[in-house]
Coordinates of C-alpha atoms in Angstrom, one line a residue:
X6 CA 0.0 0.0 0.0
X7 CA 1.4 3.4 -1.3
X8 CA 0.6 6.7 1.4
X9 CA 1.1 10.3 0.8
X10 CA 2.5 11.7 3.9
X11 CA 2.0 15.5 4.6
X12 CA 3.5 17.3 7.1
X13 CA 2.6 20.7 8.2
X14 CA 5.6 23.0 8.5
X15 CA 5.8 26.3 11.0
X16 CA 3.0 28.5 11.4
X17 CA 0.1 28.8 9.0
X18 CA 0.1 31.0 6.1
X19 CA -2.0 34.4 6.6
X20 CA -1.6 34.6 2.7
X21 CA -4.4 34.5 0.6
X22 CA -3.5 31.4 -1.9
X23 CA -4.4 31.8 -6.0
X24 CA -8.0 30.0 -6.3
X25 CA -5.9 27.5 -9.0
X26 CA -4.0 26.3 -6.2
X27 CA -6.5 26.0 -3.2
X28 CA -7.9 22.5 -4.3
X29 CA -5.0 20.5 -4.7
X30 CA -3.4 22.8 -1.5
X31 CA -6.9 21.0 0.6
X32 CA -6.7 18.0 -0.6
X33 CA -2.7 17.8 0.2
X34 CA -3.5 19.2 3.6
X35 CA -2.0 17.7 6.8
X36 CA -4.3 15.8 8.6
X37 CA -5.1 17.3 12.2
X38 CA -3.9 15.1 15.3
X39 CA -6.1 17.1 17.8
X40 CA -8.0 14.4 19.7
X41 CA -7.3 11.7 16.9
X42 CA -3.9 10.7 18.3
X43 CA -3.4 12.4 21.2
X44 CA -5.2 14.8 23.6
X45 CA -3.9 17.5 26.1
X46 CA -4.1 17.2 30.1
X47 CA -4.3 20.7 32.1
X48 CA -2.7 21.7 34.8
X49 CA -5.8 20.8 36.6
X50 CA -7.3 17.5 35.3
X51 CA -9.0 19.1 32.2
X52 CA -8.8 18.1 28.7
X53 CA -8.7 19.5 25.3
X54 CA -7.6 18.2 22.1
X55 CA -4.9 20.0 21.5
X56 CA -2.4 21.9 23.4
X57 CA -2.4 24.8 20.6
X58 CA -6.3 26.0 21.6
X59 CA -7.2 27.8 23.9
X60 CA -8.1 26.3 28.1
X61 CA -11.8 27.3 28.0
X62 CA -14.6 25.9 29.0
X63 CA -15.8 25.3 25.2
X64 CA -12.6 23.4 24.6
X65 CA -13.0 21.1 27.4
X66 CA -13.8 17.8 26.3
X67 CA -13.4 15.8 29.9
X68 CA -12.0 16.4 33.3
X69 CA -9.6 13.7 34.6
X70 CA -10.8 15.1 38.0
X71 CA -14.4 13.5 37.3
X72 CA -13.5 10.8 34.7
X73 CA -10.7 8.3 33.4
X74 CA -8.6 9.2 30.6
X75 CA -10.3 6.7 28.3
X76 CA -13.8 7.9 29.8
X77 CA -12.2 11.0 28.1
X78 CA -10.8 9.3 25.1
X79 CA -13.7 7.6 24.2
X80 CA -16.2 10.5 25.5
X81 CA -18.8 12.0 23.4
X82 CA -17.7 15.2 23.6
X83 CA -13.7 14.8 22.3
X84 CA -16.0 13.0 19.0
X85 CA -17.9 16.0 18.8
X86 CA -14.2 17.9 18.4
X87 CA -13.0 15.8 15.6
X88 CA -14.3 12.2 14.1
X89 CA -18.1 13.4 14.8
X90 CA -19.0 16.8 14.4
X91 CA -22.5 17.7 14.4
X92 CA -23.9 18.5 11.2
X93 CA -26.2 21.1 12.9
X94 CA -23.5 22.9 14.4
X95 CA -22.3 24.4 10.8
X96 CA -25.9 25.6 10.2
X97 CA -25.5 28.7 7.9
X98 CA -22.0 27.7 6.8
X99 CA -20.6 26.2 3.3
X100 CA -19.8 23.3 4.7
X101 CA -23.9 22.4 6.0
X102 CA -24.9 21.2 2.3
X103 CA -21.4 20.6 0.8
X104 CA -21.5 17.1 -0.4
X105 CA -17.7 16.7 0.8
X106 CA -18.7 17.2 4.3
X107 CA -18.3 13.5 6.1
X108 CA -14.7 13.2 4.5
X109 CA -13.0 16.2 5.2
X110 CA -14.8 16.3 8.9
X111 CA -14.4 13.3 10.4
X112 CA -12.2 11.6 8.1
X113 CA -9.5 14.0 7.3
X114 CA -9.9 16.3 10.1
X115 CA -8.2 19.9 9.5
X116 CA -6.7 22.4 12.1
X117 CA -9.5 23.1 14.7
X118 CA -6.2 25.1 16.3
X119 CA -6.3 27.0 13.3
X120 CA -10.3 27.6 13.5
X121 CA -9.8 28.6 16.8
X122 CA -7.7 31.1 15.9
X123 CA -9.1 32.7 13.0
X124 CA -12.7 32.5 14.5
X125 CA -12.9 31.7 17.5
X126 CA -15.2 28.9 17.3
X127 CA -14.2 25.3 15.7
X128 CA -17.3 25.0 13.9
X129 CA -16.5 27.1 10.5
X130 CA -15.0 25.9 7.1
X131 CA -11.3 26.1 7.4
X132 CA -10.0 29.2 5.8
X133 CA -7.7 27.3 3.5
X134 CA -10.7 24.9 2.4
X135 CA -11.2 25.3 -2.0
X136 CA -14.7 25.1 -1.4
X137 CA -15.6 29.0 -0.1
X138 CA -14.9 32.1 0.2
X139 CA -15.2 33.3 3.1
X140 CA -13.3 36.3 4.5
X141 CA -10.6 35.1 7.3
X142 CA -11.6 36.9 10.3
X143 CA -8.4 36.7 13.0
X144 CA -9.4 36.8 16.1
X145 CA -7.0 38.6 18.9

């Protein structure tokens, strides 16, 4: 069996990239780890999943103070973050009707650290994704 391997270099790219280039960009993309090979403990018990977002309560998928690590791992909420995200939660966005939806969600994944940043809020297409054109909004 013959894999690509796609490794995501620095920081991301504020850059707009040339509408040619954004598919094959996507599609190349590095596939996020965030709660699909790892997970990040807090200081005090809680979990997110990833170390790169930030400790609120929204990014909270478990609390090792309340619940096992594979309570966490295996918890509803860290599937909401990555493999299973809601449909309804991307009411109003691109990504509601697109017909690539349940690959790039929860089988590729992409950069919820990213989405955090730009947006605040990990339910929004991905700046970089070919399929919009959305403005990028950073968030400080």
């Amino acid at each position: 069996m013959e894999a690509d391997i796609h490794i995501q270099n620095g920081r991301p790219s504020l850059e707009p990239i040339a509408p040619e280039n954004r598919k094959q960009r996507w599609q190349s993309r590095s596939s996020c780890t965030a709660g699909r090979s790892g997970m990040m403990i807090c200081s005090d018990g809680k979990v997110i999943p990833c170390e790169q977002i930030p400790e609120t309560d929204e990014y909270f998928c478990g609390d090792l103070m309340k619940q096992s690590i594979m309570e966490v791992w295996n918890g509803d909420k860290l599937k909401e973050m990555t493999y299973g995200m809601p449909l309804e939660k991307f009411e109003g966005q691109p990504c509601y009707n697109c017909e690539e939806r349940e690959e790039c969600h929860n089988v590729m994944g992409y950069c919820i650290r990213d989405l955090a940043a730009h947006y605040g809020n990990i339910y929004q297409p991905p700046s970089n994704c070919y399929r919009h054109d959305l403005p990028f909004a950073r968030q400080i």
